PDB file of C-alpha atoms in Angstrom:
ATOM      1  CA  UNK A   1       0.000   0.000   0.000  1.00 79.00           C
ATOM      2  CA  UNK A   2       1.143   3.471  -1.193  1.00 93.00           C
ATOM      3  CA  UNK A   3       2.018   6.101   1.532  1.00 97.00           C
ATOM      4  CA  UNK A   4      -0.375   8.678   0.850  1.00 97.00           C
ATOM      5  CA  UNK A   5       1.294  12.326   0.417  1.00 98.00           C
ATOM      6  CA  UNK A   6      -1.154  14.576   1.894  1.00 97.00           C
ATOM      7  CA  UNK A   7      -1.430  18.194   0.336  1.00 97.00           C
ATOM      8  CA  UNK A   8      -3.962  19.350   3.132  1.00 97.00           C
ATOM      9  CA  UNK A   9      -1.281  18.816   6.154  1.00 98.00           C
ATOM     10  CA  UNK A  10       1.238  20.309   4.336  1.00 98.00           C
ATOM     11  CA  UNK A  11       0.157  23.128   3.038  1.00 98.00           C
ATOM     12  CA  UNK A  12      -1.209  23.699   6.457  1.00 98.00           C
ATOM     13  CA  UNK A  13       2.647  23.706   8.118  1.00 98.00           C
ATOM     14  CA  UNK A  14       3.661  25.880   5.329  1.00 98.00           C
ATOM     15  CA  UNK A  15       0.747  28.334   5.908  1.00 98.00           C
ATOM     16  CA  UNK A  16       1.683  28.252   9.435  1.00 98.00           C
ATOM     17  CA  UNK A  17       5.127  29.181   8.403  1.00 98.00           C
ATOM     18  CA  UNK A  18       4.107  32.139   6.813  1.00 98.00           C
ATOM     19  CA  UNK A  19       1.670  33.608   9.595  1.00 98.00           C
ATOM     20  CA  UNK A  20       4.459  33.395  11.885  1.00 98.00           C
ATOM     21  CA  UNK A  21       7.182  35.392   9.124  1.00 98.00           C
ATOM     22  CA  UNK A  22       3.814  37.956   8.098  1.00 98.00           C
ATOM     23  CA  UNK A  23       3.810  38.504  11.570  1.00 97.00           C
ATOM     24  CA  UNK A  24       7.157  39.583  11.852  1.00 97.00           C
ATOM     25  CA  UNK A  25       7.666  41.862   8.682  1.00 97.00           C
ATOM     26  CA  UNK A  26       4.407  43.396  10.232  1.00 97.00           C
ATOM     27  CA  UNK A  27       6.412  44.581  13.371  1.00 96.00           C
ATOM     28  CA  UNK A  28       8.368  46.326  10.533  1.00 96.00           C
ATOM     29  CA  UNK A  29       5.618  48.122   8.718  1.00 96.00           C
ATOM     30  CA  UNK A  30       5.267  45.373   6.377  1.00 97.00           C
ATOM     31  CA  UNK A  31       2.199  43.917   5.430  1.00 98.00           C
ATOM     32  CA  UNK A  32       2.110  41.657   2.078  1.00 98.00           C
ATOM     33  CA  UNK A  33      -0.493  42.920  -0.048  1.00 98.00           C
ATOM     34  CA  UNK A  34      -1.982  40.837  -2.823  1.00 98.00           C
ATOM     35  CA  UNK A  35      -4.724  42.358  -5.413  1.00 98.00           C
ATOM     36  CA  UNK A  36      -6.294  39.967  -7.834  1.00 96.00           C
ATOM     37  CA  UNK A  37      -8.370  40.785 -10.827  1.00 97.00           C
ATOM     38  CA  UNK A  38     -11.827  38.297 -12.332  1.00 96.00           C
ATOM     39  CA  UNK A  39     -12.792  39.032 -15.503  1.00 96.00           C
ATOM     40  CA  UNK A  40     -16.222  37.517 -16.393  1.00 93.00           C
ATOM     41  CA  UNK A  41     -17.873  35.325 -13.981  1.00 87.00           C
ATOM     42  CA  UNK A  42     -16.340  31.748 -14.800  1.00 83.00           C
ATOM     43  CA  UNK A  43     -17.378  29.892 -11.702  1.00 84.00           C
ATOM     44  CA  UNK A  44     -14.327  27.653 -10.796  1.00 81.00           C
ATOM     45  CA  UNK A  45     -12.463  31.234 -11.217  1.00 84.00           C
ATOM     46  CA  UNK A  46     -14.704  32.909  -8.792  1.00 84.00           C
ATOM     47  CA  UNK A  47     -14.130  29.852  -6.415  1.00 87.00           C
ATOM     48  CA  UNK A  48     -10.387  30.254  -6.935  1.00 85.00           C
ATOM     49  CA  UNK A  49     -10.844  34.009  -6.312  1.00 87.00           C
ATOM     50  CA  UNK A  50     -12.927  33.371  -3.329  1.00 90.00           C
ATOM     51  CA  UNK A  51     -10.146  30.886  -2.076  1.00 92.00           C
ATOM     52  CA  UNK A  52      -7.188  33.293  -2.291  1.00 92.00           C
ATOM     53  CA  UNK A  53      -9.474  35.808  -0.614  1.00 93.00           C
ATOM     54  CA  UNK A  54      -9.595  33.577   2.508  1.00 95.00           C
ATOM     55  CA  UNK A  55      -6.191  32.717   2.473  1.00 96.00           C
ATOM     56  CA  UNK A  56      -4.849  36.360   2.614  1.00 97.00           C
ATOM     57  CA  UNK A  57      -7.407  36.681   5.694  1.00 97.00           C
ATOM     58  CA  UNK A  58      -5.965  33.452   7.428  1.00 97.00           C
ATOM     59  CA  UNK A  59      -2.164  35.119   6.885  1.00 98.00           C
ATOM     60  CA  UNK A  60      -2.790  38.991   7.895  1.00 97.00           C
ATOM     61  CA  UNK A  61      -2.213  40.132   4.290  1.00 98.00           C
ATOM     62  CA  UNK A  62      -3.509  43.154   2.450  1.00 98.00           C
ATOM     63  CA  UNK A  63      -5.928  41.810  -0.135  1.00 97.00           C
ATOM     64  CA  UNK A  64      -8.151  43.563  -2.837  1.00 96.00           C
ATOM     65  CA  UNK A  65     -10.392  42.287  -5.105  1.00 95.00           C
ATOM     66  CA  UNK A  66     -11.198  43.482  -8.759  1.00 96.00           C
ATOM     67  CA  UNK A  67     -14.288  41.635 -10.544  1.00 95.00           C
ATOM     68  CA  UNK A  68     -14.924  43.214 -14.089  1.00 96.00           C
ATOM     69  CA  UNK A  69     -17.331  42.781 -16.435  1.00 96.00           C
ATOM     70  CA  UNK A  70     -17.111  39.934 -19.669  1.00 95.00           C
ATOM     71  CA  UNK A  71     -17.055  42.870 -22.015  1.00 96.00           C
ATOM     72  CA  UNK A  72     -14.189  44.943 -19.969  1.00 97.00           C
ATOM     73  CA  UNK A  73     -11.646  45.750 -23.075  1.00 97.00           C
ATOM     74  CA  UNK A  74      -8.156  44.815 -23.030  1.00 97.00           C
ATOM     75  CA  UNK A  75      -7.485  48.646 -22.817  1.00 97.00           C
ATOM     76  CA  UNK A  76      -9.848  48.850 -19.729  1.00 98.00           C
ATOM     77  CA  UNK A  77      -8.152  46.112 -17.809  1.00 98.00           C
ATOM     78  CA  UNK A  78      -4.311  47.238 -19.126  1.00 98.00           C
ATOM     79  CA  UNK A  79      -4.980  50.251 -17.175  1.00 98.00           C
ATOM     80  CA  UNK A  80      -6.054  48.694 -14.274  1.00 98.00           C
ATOM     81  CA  UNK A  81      -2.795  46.466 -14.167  1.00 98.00           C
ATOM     82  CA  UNK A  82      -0.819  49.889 -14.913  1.00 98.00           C
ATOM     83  CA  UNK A  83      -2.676  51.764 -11.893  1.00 98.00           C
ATOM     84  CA  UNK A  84      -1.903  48.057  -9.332  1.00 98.00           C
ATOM     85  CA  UNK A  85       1.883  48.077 -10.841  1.00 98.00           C
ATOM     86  CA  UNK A  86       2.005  51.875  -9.191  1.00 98.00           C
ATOM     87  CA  UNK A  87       0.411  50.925  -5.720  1.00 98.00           C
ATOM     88  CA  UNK A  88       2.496  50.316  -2.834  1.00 97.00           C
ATOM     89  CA  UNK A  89       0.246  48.700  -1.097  1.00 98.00           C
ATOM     90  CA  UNK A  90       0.031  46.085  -3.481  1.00 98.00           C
ATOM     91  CA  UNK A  91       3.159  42.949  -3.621  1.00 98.00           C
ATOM     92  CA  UNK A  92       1.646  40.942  -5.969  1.00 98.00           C
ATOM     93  CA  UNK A  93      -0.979  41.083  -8.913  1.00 98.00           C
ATOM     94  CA  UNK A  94      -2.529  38.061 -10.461  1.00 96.00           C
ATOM     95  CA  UNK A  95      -4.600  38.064 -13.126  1.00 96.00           C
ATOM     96  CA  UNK A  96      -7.332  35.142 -12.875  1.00 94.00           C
ATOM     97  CA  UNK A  97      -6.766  32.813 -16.197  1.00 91.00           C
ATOM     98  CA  UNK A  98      -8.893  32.518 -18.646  1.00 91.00           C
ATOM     99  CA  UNK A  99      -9.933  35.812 -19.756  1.00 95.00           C
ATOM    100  CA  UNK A 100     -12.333  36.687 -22.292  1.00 95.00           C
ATOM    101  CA  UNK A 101     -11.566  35.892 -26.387  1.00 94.00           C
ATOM    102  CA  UNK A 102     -11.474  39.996 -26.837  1.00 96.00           C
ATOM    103  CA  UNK A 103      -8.540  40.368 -24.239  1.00 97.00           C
ATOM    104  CA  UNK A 104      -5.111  38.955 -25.563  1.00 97.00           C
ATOM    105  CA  UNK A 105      -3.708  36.917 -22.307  1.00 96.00           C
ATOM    106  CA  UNK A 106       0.102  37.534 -23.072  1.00 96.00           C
ATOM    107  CA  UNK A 107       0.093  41.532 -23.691  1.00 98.00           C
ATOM    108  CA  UNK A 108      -1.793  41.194 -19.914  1.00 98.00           C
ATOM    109  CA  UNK A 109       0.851  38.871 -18.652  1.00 97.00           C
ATOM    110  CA  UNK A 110       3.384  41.270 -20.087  1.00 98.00           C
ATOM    111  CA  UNK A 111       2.194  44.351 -18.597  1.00 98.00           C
ATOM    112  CA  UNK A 112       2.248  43.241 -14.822  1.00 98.00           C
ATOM    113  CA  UNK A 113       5.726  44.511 -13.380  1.00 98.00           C
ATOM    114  CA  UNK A 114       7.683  41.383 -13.075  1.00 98.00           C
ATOM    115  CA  UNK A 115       8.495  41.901  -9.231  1.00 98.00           C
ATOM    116  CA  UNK A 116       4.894  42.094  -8.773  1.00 98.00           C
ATOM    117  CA  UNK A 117       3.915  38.373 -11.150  1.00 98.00           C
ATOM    118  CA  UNK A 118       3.321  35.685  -8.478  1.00 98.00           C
ATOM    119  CA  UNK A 119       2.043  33.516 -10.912  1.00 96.00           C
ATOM    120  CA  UNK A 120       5.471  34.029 -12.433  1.00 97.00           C
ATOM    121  CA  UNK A 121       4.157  33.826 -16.010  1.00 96.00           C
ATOM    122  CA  UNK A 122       5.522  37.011 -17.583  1.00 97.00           C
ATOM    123  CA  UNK A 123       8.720  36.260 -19.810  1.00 97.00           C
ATOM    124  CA  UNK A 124      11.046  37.818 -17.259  1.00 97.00           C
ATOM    125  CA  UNK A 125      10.177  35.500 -14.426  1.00 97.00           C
ATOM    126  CA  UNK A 126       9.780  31.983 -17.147  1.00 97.00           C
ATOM    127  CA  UNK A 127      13.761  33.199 -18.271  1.00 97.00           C
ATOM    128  CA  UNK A 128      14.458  33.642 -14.637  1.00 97.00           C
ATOM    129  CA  UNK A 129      13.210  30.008 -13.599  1.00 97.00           C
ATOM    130  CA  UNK A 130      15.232  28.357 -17.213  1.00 96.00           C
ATOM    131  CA  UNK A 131      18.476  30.018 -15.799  1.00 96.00           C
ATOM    132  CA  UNK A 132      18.121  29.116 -12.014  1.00 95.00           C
ATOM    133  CA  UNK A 133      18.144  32.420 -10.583  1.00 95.00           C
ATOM    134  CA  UNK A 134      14.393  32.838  -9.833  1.00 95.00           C
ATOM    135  CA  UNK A 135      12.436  35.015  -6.980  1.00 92.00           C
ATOM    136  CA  UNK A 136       8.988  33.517  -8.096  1.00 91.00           C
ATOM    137  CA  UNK A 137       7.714  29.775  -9.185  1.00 91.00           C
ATOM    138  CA  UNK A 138       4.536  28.788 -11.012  1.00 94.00           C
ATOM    139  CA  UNK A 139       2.634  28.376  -8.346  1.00 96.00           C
ATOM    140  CA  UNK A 140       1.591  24.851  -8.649  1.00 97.00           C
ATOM    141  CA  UNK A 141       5.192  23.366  -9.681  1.00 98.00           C
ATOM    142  CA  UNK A 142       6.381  25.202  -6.713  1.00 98.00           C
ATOM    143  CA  UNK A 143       3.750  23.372  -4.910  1.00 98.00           C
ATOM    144  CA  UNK A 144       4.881  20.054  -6.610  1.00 98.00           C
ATOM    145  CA  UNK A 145       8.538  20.413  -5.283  1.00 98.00           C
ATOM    146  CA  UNK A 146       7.373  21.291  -1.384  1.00 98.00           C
ATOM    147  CA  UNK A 147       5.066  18.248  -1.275  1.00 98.00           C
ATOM    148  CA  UNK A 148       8.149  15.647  -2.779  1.00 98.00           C
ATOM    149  CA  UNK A 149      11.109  17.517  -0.758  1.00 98.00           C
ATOM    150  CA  UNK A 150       8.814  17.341   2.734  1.00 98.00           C
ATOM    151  CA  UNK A 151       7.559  13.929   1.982  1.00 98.00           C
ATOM    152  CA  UNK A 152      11.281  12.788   2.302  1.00 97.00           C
ATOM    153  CA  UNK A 153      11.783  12.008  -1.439  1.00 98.00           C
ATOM    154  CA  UNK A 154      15.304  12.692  -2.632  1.00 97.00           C
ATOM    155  CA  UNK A 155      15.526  14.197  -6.308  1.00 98.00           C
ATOM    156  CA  UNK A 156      18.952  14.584  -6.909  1.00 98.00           C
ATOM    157  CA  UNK A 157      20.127  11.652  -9.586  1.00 98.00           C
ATOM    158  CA  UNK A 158      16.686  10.455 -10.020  1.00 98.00           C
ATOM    159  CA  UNK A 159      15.095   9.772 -13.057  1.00 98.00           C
ATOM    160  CA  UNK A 160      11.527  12.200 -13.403  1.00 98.00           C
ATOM    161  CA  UNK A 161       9.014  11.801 -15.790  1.00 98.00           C
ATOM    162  CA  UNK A 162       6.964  15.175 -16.475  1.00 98.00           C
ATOM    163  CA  UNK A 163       3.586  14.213 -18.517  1.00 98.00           C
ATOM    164  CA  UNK A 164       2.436  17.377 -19.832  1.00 97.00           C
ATOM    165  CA  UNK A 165       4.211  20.594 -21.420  1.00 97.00           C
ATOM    166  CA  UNK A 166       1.968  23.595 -20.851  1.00 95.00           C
ATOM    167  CA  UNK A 167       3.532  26.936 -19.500  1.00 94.00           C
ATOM    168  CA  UNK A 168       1.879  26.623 -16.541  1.00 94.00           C
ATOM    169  CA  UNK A 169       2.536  23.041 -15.265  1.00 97.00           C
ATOM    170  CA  UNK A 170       4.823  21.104 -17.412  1.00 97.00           C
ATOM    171  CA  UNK A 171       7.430  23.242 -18.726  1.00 97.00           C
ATOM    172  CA  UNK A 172       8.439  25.035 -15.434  1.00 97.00           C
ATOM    173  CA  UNK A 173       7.941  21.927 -13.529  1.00 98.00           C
ATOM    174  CA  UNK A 174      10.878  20.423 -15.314  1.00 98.00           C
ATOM    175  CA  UNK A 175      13.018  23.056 -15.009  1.00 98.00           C
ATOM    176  CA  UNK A 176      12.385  22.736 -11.323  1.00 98.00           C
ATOM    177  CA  UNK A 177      13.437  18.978 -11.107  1.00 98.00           C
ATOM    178  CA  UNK A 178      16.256  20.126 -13.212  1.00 98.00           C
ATOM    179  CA  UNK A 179      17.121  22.653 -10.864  1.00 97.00           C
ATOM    180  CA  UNK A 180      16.814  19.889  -8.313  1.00 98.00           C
ATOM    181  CA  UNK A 181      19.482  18.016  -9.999  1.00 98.00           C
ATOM    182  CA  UNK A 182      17.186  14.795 -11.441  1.00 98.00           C
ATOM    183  CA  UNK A 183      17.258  13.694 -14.629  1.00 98.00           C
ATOM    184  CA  UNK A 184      14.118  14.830 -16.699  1.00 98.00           C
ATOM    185  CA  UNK A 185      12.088  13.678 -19.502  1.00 98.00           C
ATOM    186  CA  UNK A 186       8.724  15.721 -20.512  1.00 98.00           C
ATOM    187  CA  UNK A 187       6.609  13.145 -22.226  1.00 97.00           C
ATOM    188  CA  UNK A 188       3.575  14.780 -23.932  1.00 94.00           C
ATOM    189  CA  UNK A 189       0.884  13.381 -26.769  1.00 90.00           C
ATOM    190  CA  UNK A 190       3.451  12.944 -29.682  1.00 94.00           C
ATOM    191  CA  UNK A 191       5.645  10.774 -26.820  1.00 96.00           C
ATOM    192  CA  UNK A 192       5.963   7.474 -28.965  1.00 96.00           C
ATOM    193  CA  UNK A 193       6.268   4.253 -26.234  1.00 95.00           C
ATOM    194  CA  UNK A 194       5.286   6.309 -23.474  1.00 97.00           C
ATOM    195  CA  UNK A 195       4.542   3.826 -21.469  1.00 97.00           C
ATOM    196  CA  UNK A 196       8.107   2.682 -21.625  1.00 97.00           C
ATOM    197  CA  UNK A 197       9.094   6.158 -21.014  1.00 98.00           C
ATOM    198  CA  UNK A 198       7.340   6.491 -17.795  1.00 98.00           C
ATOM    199  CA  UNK A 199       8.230   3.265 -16.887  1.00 98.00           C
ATOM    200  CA  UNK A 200      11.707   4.181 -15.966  1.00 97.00           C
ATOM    201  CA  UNK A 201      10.999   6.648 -14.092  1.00 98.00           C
ATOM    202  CA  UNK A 202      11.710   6.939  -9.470  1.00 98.00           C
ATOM    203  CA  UNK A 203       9.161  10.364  -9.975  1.00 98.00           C
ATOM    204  CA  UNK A 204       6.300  10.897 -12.089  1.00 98.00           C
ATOM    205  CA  UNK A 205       4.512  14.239 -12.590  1.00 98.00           C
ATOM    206  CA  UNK A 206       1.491  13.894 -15.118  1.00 98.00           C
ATOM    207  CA  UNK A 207      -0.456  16.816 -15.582  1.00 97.00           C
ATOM    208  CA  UNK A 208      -2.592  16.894 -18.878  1.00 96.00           C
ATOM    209  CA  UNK A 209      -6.129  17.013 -17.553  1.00 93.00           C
ATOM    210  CA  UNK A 210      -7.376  13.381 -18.833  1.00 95.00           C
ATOM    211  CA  UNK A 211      -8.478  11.230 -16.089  1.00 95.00           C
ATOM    212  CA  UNK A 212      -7.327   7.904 -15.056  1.00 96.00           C
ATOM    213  CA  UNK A 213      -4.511   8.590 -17.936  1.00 96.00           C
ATOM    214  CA  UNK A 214      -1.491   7.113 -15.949  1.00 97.00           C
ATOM    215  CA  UNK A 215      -2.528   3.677 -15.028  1.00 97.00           C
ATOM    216  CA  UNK A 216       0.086   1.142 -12.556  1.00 97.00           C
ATOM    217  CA  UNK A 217       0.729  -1.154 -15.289  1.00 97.00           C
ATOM    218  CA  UNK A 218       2.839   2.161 -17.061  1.00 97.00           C
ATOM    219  CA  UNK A 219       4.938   2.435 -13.464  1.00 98.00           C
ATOM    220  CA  UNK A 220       8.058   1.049 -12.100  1.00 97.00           C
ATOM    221  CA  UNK A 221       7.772  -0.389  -8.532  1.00 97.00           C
ATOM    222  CA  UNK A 222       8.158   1.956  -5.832  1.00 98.00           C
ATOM    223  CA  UNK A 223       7.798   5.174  -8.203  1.00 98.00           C
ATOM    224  CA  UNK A 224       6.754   8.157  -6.782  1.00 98.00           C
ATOM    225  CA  UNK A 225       3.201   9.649  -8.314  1.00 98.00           C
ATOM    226  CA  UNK A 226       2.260  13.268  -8.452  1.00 98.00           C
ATOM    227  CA  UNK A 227      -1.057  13.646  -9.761  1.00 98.00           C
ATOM    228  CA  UNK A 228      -1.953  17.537 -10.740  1.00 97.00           C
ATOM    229  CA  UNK A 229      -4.712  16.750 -12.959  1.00 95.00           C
ATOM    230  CA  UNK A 230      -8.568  17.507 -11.743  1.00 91.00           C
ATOM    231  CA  UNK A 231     -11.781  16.403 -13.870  1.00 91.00           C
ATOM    232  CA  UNK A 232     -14.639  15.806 -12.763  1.00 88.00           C
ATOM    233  CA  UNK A 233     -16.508  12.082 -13.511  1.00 86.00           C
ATOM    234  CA  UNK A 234     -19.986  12.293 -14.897  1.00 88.00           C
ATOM    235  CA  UNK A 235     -21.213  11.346 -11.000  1.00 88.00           C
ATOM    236  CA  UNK A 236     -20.016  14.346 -10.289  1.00 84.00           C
ATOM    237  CA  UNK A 237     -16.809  13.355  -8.190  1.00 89.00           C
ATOM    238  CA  UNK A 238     -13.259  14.366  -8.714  1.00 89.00           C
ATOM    239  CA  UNK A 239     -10.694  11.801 -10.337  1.00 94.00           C
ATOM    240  CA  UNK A 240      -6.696  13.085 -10.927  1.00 96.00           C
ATOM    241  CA  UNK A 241      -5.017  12.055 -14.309  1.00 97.00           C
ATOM    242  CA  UNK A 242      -3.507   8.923 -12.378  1.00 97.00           C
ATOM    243  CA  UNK A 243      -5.958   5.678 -11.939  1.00 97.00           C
ATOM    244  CA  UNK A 244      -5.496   5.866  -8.343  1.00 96.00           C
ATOM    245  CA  UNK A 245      -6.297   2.518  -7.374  1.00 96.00           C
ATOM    246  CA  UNK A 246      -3.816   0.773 -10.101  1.00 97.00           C
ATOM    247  CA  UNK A 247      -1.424   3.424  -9.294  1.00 98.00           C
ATOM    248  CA  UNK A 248      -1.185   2.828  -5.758  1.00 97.00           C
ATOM    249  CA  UNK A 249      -1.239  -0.737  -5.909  1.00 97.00           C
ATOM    250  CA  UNK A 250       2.168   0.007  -7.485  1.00 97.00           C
ATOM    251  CA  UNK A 251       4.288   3.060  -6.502  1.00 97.00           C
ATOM    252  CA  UNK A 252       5.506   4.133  -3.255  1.00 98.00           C
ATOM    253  CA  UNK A 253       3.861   7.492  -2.577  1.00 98.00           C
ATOM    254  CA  UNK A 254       1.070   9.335  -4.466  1.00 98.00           C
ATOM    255  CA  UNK A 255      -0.922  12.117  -3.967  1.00 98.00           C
ATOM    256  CA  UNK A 256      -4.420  12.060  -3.792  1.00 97.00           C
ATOM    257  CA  UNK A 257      -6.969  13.773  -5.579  1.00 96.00           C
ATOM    258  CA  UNK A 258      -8.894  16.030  -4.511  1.00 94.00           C
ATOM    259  CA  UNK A 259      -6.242  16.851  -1.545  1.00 96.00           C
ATOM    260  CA  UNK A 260      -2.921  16.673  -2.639  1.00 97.00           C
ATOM    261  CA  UNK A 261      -1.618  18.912  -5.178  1.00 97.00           C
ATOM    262  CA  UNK A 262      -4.704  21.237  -4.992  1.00 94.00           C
ATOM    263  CA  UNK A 263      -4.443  22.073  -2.086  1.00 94.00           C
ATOM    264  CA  UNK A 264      -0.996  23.554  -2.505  1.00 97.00           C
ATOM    265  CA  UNK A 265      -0.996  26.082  -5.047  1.00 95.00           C
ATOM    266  CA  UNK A 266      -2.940  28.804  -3.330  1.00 95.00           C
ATOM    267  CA  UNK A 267      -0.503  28.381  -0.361  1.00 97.00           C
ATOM    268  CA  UNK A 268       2.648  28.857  -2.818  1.00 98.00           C
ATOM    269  CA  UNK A 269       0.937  31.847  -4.498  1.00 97.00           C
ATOM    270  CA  UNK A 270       0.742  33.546  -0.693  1.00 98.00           C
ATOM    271  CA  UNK A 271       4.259  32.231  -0.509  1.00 98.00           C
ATOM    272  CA  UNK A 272       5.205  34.391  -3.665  1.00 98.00           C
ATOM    273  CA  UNK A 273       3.172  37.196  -2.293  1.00 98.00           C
ATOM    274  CA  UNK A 274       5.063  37.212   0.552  1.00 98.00           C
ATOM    275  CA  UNK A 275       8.776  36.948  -0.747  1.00 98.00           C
ATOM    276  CA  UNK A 276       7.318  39.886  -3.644  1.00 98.00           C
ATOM    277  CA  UNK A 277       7.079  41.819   0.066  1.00 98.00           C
ATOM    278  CA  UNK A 278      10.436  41.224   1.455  1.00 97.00           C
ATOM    279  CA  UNK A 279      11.814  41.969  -2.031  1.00 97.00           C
ATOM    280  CA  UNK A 280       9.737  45.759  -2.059  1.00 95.00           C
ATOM    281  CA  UNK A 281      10.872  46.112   1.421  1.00 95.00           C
ATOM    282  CA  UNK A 282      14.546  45.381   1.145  1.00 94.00           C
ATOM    283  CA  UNK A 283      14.798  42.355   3.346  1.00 90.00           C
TER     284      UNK A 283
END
């Protein structure tokens, strides 16, 4: 039986980490401030939104919260990052993703000032995290590396398997492991033999939104399984891109889903809030 690596208890002793550092840089005049912006009404965005909201609350931070219309233009919401790039109060901007077909997503990215991006998409911050000398992380690969590096799983030498190659998950996610010394293969669609691919892998990070994808019989034994995907079944419940019961019946850890990585990436987002902070304050 798999160990179970739990994104609920540690995201909570992370969180608990940064109450107790807020806390501090708040005996200094420093209080993290975090403004995110909805466009539209998407409702797993306004959940998302509602999320972060809470979290800043739970921390002490500065939060504000800018809901637009569908039809804002992308004029009408570039001046609204211009006027958050110019506020002090304000450490980090994030954007909520998607926005509307009228509004191009990378002149928005663009415009955010770089020490402010705690998504860390804009092309400053993604050439910051290829070169190793990064102040922000995507936050859900960031998430990815705290649950395997406080779960006890050593990286350095390993072989890692990344299944998926978006800009948001895949792509930075290997850079991380790279970062982290393993050895890393992104397998994607056009993978031929993927299966064999993934099969030599100690870590495997899939993350392309198809459920049950990555099934035990593609696994080595004792292989390490973080699932980042999230669909939801036709019942209605929530299944990960792994086949959790084949998987487990294999590897040695795996994350759950829902409450593994999920749970993490709002926590690493306050995380990036926070350093965006120090960094504006000189500490």
């Amino acid at each position: 039986m798999a160990q179970l690596i739990s994104g609920k208890e540690i995201s909570a002793a992370i969180r608990a980490e940064l109450k107790e550092e807020t806390a501090r840089l708040k005996e200094q005049d420093v209080v993290p401030g975090l403004a995110v912006v909805l466009v539209g009404d998407d409702p797993a965005s306004k959940v998302y939104v509602r999320n972060k909201k809470r979290a800043c609350e739970e921390l002490g931070y500065y939060s504000e919260e800018h809901t637009l219309p569908a039809d804002t233009t992308q004029e009408q919401l570039l001046e609204l990052v211009k006027r958050l790039n110019g506020d002090e109060r304000i450490h980090g901007i994030l954007v909520q993703l998607p926005l509307p077909r009228q509004i191009d997503e990378q002149s928005v990215i663009a415009a955010i000032d770089p020490d402010k991006d705690v998504d860390a998409f804009h092309p400053v911050n993604v050439g910051r995290i290829m070169i190793g000398d990064y102040r922000f992380v995507p936050c859900t690969p960031a998430g990815v590396i705290e649950l395997l590096e406080r779960s006890g799983v050593e990286l350095e030498g390993k072989e890692c398997v990344v299944i998926g190659r978006s800009n948001i998950v895949g792509k930075p996610m290997a850079m991380l492991l790279l970062h982290k010394n393993a050895t890393v293969t992104i397998c994607h669609s056009r993978t031929k033999d993927l299966a064999d691919v993934v099969r030599r892998a100690d870590v495997v990070v899939v993350a392309i939104g198809r459920p049950k994808f990555l099934t035990g019989d593609m696994l080595k034994k004792g292989a390490v399984v973080i699932d980042v995907g999230t669909s939801r079944l036709p019942d209605g419940k929530l299944c990960g891109d792994a086949d959790f019961v084949s998987c487990e019946a294999v590897c040695s850890q795996i994350t759950p889903v829902p409450g593994g990585v999920g749970p993490m990436t709002i926590t690493m987002l306050m995380k990036n809030t926070l350093t965006a902070a120090k960094m504006r304050a000189g500490l």
